[in-house]
Tab-separated table of N, CA and C in Angstrom:
chain	number	residue	atom	x	y	z
H	209	MET	N	0.819	-1.193	0.000
H	209	MET	CA	0.000	0.000	0.000
H	209	MET	C	0.869	1.265	0.000
H	210	ARG	N	2.040	1.204	0.620
H	210	ARG	CA	2.879	2.382	0.686
H	210	ARG	C	3.621	2.646	-0.620
H	211	ALA	N	3.958	1.606	-1.360
H	211	ALA	CA	4.749	1.779	-2.582
H	211	ALA	C	4.044	2.673	-3.610
H	212	PRO	N	2.761	2.513	-3.889
H	212	PRO	CA	2.122	3.433	-4.846
H	212	PRO	C	2.120	4.883	-4.368
H	213	PHE	N	1.984	5.089	-3.073
H	213	PHE	CA	1.996	6.449	-2.541
H	213	PHE	C	3.376	7.079	-2.719
H	214	TYR	N	4.427	6.316	-2.450
H	214	TYR	CA	5.787	6.836	-2.620
H	214	TYR	C	6.090	7.112	-4.085
H	215	ARG	N	5.586	6.304	-4.962
H	215	ARG	CA	5.787	6.546	-6.389
H	215	ARG	C	5.039	7.792	-6.850
H	216	PHE	N	3.870	8.012	-6.292
H	216	PHE	CA	3.112	9.219	-6.613
H	216	PHE	C	3.866	10.466	-6.155
H	217	ILE	N	4.449	10.412	-4.965
H	217	ILE	CA	5.247	11.531	-4.467
H	217	ILE	C	6.463	11.750	-5.361
H	218	ALA	N	7.099	10.674	-5.810
H	218	ALA	CA	8.260	10.797	-6.695
H	218	ALA	C	7.868	11.424	-8.034
H	219	ILE	N	6.720	11.050	-8.560
H	219	ILE	CA	6.248	11.649	-9.811
H	219	ILE	C	5.983	13.139	-9.611
H	220	LEU	N	5.392	13.502	-8.486
H	220	LEU	CA	5.140	14.913	-8.215
H	220	LEU	C	6.442	15.705	-8.104
H	221	LEU	N	7.482	15.079	-7.564
H	221	LEU	CA	8.774	15.755	-7.453
H	221	LEU	C	9.376	16.056	-8.814
H	222	LEU	N	8.975	15.347	-9.825
H	222	LEU	CA	9.458	15.636	-11.179
H	222	LEU	C	8.483	16.482	-11.984
H	223	VAL	N	7.201	16.360	-11.714
H	223	VAL	CA	6.204	17.112	-12.484
H	223	VAL	C	6.217	18.587	-12.109
H	224	ILE	N	6.375	18.888	-10.833
H	224	ILE	CA	6.343	20.285	-10.396
H	224	ILE	C	7.484	21.089	-11.015
H	225	PRO	N	8.749	20.623	-10.995
H	225	PRO	CA	9.793	21.386	-11.690
H	225	PRO	C	9.583	21.433	-13.204
H	226	GLY	N	8.990	20.401	-13.767
H	226	GLY	CA	8.688	20.422	-15.193
H	226	GLY	C	7.666	21.486	-15.540
H	227	LEU	N	6.649	21.608	-14.725
H	227	LEU	CA	5.651	22.659	-14.942
H	227	LEU	C	6.249	24.045	-14.714
H	228	THR	N	7.158	24.146	-13.748
H	228	THR	CA	7.829	25.416	-13.490
H	228	THR	C	8.666	25.831	-14.688
H	229	ALA	N	9.418	24.885	-15.256
H	229	ALA	CA	10.233	25.185	-16.426
H	229	ALA	C	9.356	25.546	-17.622
H	230	THR	N	8.236	24.865	-17.770
H	230	THR	CA	7.323	25.170	-18.864
H	230	THR	C	6.739	26.569	-18.721
H	231	TYR	N	6.316	26.924	-17.508
H	231	TYR	CA	5.770	28.255	-17.289
H	231	TYR	C	6.841	29.324	-17.531
H	232	GLY	N	8.074	29.048	-17.106
H	232	GLY	CA	9.156	29.997	-17.331
H	232	GLY	C	9.426	30.216	-18.807
H	233	PHE	N	9.412	29.141	-19.571
H	233	PHE	CA	9.609	29.260	-21.013
H	233	PHE	C	8.491	30.074	-21.655
H	234	LEU	N	7.271	29.804	-21.263
H	234	LEU	CA	6.131	30.539	-21.828
H	234	LEU	C	6.164	32.010	-21.428
H	235	ALA	N	6.610	32.307	-20.198
H	235	ALA	CA	6.714	33.702	-19.765
H	235	ALA	C	7.779	34.436	-20.575
H	236	MET	N	8.915	33.771	-20.847
H	236	MET	CA	9.958	34.392	-21.671
H	236	MET	C	9.448	34.633	-23.090
H	237	LYS	N	8.737	33.668	-23.624
H	237	LYS	CA	8.192	33.802	-24.969
H	237	LYS	C	7.198	34.961	-25.042
H	238	ASP	N	6.306	35.041	-24.065
H	238	ASP	CA	5.323	36.125	-24.047
H	238	ASP	C	5.989	37.487	-23.905
H	239	ALA	N	7.021	37.570	-23.053
H	239	ALA	CA	7.718	38.842	-22.868
H	239	ALA	C	8.456	39.251	-24.140
H	240	PHE	N	9.032	38.286	-24.836
H	240	PHE	CA	9.753	38.608	-26.061
H	240	PHE	C	8.804	39.078	-27.160
H	241	PHE	N	7.706	38.360	-27.354
H	241	PHE	CA	6.792	38.716	-28.429
H	241	PHE	C	5.912	39.917	-28.088
H	242	ALA	N	5.883	40.339	-26.825
H	242	ALA	CA	5.127	41.530	-26.453
H	242	ALA	C	5.778	42.787	-27.005
H	243	GLN	N	7.067	42.726	-27.320
H	243	GLN	CA	7.740	43.914	-27.861
H	243	GLN	C	7.274	44.235	-29.276
H	244	PHE	N	6.645	43.291	-29.940
H	244	PHE	CA	6.163	43.532	-31.292
H	244	PHE	C	4.754	44.121	-31.306
H	245	ASP	N	4.195	44.348	-30.134
H	245	ASP	CA	2.908	45.038	-30.051
H	245	ASP	C	3.121	46.528	-30.318
H	246	THR	N	2.159	47.313	-29.976
H	246	THR	CA	2.197	48.730	-30.317
H	246	THR	C	3.255	49.520	-29.556
H	247	ASP	N	3.524	49.188	-28.290
H	247	ASP	CA	4.458	50.011	-27.520
H	247	ASP	C	5.924	49.715	-27.841
H	248	GLY	N	6.278	48.501	-28.178
H	248	GLY	CA	7.630	48.172	-28.600
H	248	GLY	C	8.635	47.994	-27.474
H	249	HIS	N	8.182	47.743	-26.241
H	249	HIS	CA	9.105	47.557	-25.118
H	249	HIS	C	9.101	46.097	-24.685
H	250	LEU	N	10.287	45.625	-24.308
H	250	LEU	CA	10.410	44.272	-23.776
H	250	LEU	C	10.051	44.295	-22.299
H	251	LEU	N	9.258	43.360	-21.867
H	251	LEU	CA	8.867	43.274	-20.459
H	251	LEU	C	9.985	42.560	-19.694
H	252	TRP	N	10.929	43.347	-19.174
H	252	TRP	CA	12.120	42.770	-18.557
H	252	TRP	C	11.809	41.977	-17.297
H	253	GLY	N	10.883	42.437	-16.503
H	253	GLY	CA	10.548	41.722	-15.266
H	253	GLY	C	10.015	40.335	-15.545
H	254	LYS	N	9.093	40.249	-16.476
H	254	LYS	CA	8.512	38.952	-16.827
H	254	LYS	C	9.544	38.056	-17.498
H	255	PHE	N	10.423	38.651	-18.296
H	255	PHE	CA	11.446	37.861	-18.974
H	255	PHE	C	12.445	37.281	-17.969
H	256	ILE	N	12.908	38.083	-17.027
H	256	ILE	CA	13.881	37.619	-16.032
H	256	ILE	C	13.249	36.570	-15.114
H	257	LEU	N	12.004	36.793	-14.690
H	257	LEU	CA	11.314	35.796	-13.870
H	257	LEU	C	11.154	34.487	-14.629
H	258	GLY	N	10.784	34.558	-15.901
H	258	GLY	CA	10.662	33.355	-16.716
H	258	GLY	C	11.985	32.644	-16.882
H	259	LEU	N	13.062	33.409	-17.063
H	259	LEU	CA	14.395	32.805	-17.209
H	259	LEU	C	14.803	32.085	-15.934
H	260	ILE	N	14.549	32.700	-14.785
H	260	ILE	CA	14.895	32.070	-13.509
H	260	ILE	C	14.091	30.794	-13.292
H	261	LEU	N	12.795	30.847	-13.552
H	261	LEU	CA	11.955	29.657	-13.381
H	261	LEU	C	12.366	28.546	-14.348
H	262	PHE	N	12.674	28.914	-15.572
H	262	PHE	CA	13.093	27.932	-16.562
H	262	PHE	C	14.404	27.263	-16.143
H	263	LEU	N	15.379	28.060	-15.734
H	263	LEU	CA	16.666	27.504	-15.343
H	263	LEU	C	16.564	26.643	-14.086
H	264	LEU	N	15.749	27.045	-13.131
H	264	LEU	CA	15.572	26.232	-11.931
H	264	LEU	C	14.933	24.881	-12.254
H	265	GLY	N	13.905	24.888	-13.085
H	265	GLY	CA	13.243	23.636	-13.443
H	265	GLY	C	14.147	22.699	-14.220
H	266	VAL	N	14.868	23.239	-15.194
H	266	VAL	CA	15.770	22.404	-15.996
H	266	VAL	C	16.928	21.898	-15.152
H	267	ALA	N	17.462	22.740	-14.260
H	267	ALA	CA	18.572	22.316	-13.407
H	267	ALA	C	18.143	21.206	-12.453
H	268	PHE	N	16.938	21.300	-11.904
H	268	PHE	CA	16.474	20.256	-10.994
H	268	PHE	C	16.314	18.926	-11.724
H	269	ILE	N	15.661	18.952	-12.875
H	269	ILE	CA	15.444	17.710	-13.613
H	269	ILE	C	16.775	17.147	-14.123
H	270	GLY	N	17.659	18.020	-14.603
H	270	GLY	CA	18.970	17.562	-15.061
H	270	GLY	C	19.804	16.981	-13.934
H	271	GLY	N	19.781	17.618	-12.777
H	271	GLY	CA	20.517	17.096	-11.629
H	271	GLY	C	19.955	15.773	-11.141
H	272	TRP	N	18.647	15.658	-11.124
H	272	TRP	CA	18.029	14.398	-10.707
H	272	TRP	C	18.420	13.272	-11.664
H	273	THR	N	18.388	13.549	-12.956
H	273	THR	CA	18.760	12.538	-13.943
H	273	THR	C	20.238	12.172	-13.811
H	274	PHE	N	21.104	13.169	-13.614
H	274	PHE	CA	22.533	12.909	-13.497
H	274	PHE	C	22.847	12.034	-12.279
H	275	PHE	N	22.304	12.363	-11.129
H	275	PHE	CA	22.605	11.579	-9.937
H	275	PHE	C	21.974	10.195	-9.990
H	276	ARG	N	20.839	10.069	-10.650
H	276	ARG	CA	20.243	8.745	-10.839
H	276	ARG	C	21.117	7.892	-11.738
H	277	ASP	N	21.596	8.463	-12.844
H	277	ASP	CA	22.471	7.726	-13.743
H	277	ASP	C	23.815	7.435	-13.100
H	278	ARG	N	24.299	8.348	-12.272
H	278	ARG	CA	25.574	8.121	-11.578
H	278	ARG	C	25.454	6.960	-10.602
H	279	LYS	N	24.316	6.847	-9.942
H	279	LYS	CA	24.092	5.758	-8.999
H	279	LYS	C	24.047	4.407	-9.718
H	280	ARG	N	23.545	4.399	-10.941
H	280	ARG	CA	23.412	3.155	-11.701
H	280	ARG	C	24.570	2.904	-12.666
H	281	ASN	N	25.635	3.692	-12.580
H	281	ASN	CA	26.836	3.558	-13.410
H	281	ASN	C	26.540	3.715	-14.906
H	282	TYR	N	25.726	4.678	-15.257
H	282	TYR	CA	25.435	4.960	-16.653
H	282	TYR	C	26.238	6.136	-17.191
H	283	VAL	N	27.096	6.732	-16.376
H	283	VAL	CA	27.814	7.936	-16.772
H	283	VAL	C	29.224	7.591	-17.240
H	284	ALA	N	29.860	8.555	-17.888
H	284	ALA	CA	31.231	8.382	-18.346
H	284	ALA	C	32.169	8.277	-17.144
H	285	PRO	N	33.354	7.707	-17.337
H	285	PRO	CA	34.276	7.530	-16.208
H	285	PRO	C	34.665	8.830	-15.516
H	286	ARG	N	34.709	9.940	-16.247
H	286	ARG	CA	35.108	11.187	-15.597
H	286	ARG	C	34.060	11.724	-14.633
H	287	PHE	N	32.822	11.251	-14.727
H	287	PHE	CA	31.772	11.694	-13.822
H	287	PHE	C	31.550	10.744	-12.660
H	288	LYS	N	32.237	9.621	-12.649
H	288	LYS	CA	32.078	8.662	-11.547
H	288	LYS	C	32.780	9.208	-10.311
H	289	PRO	N	32.250	8.882	-9.133
H	289	PRO	CA	32.899	9.395	-7.907
H	289	PRO	C	34.269	8.789	-7.721
H	290	ASN	N	35.185	9.600	-7.169
H	290	ASN	CA	36.527	9.109	-6.895
H	290	ASN	C	36.504	8.176	-5.695
H	291	ARG	N	37.189	7.054	-5.834
H	291	ARG	CA	37.268	6.101	-4.738
H	291	ARG	C	38.719	6.027	-4.272
H	292	ARG	N	38.913	6.207	-2.988
H	292	ARG	CA	40.262	6.146	-2.430
H	292	ARG	C	40.639	4.693	-2.209
H	293	LYS	N	41.884	4.410	-2.507
H	293	LYS	CA	42.351	3.014	-2.357
H	293	LYS	C	43.191	2.843	-1.126
């Protein structure tokens, strides 16, 4: 009974940063294309917020994938942890 609940929590840990990165990308896109409207100004606040959200979401998912692959020995030798002899 506990295993499905833990898997649901794990899925949420990946979906939330994915949605954050998606929203950040869409905010950057909207801020960029807003300059082609009548006023011609880039919405810097929305663009910077979107960039931060996008980078945080991608960094979290990339880091999770990297450490998962490192644990399962799927990475190149230069990324494997150093072992003292």
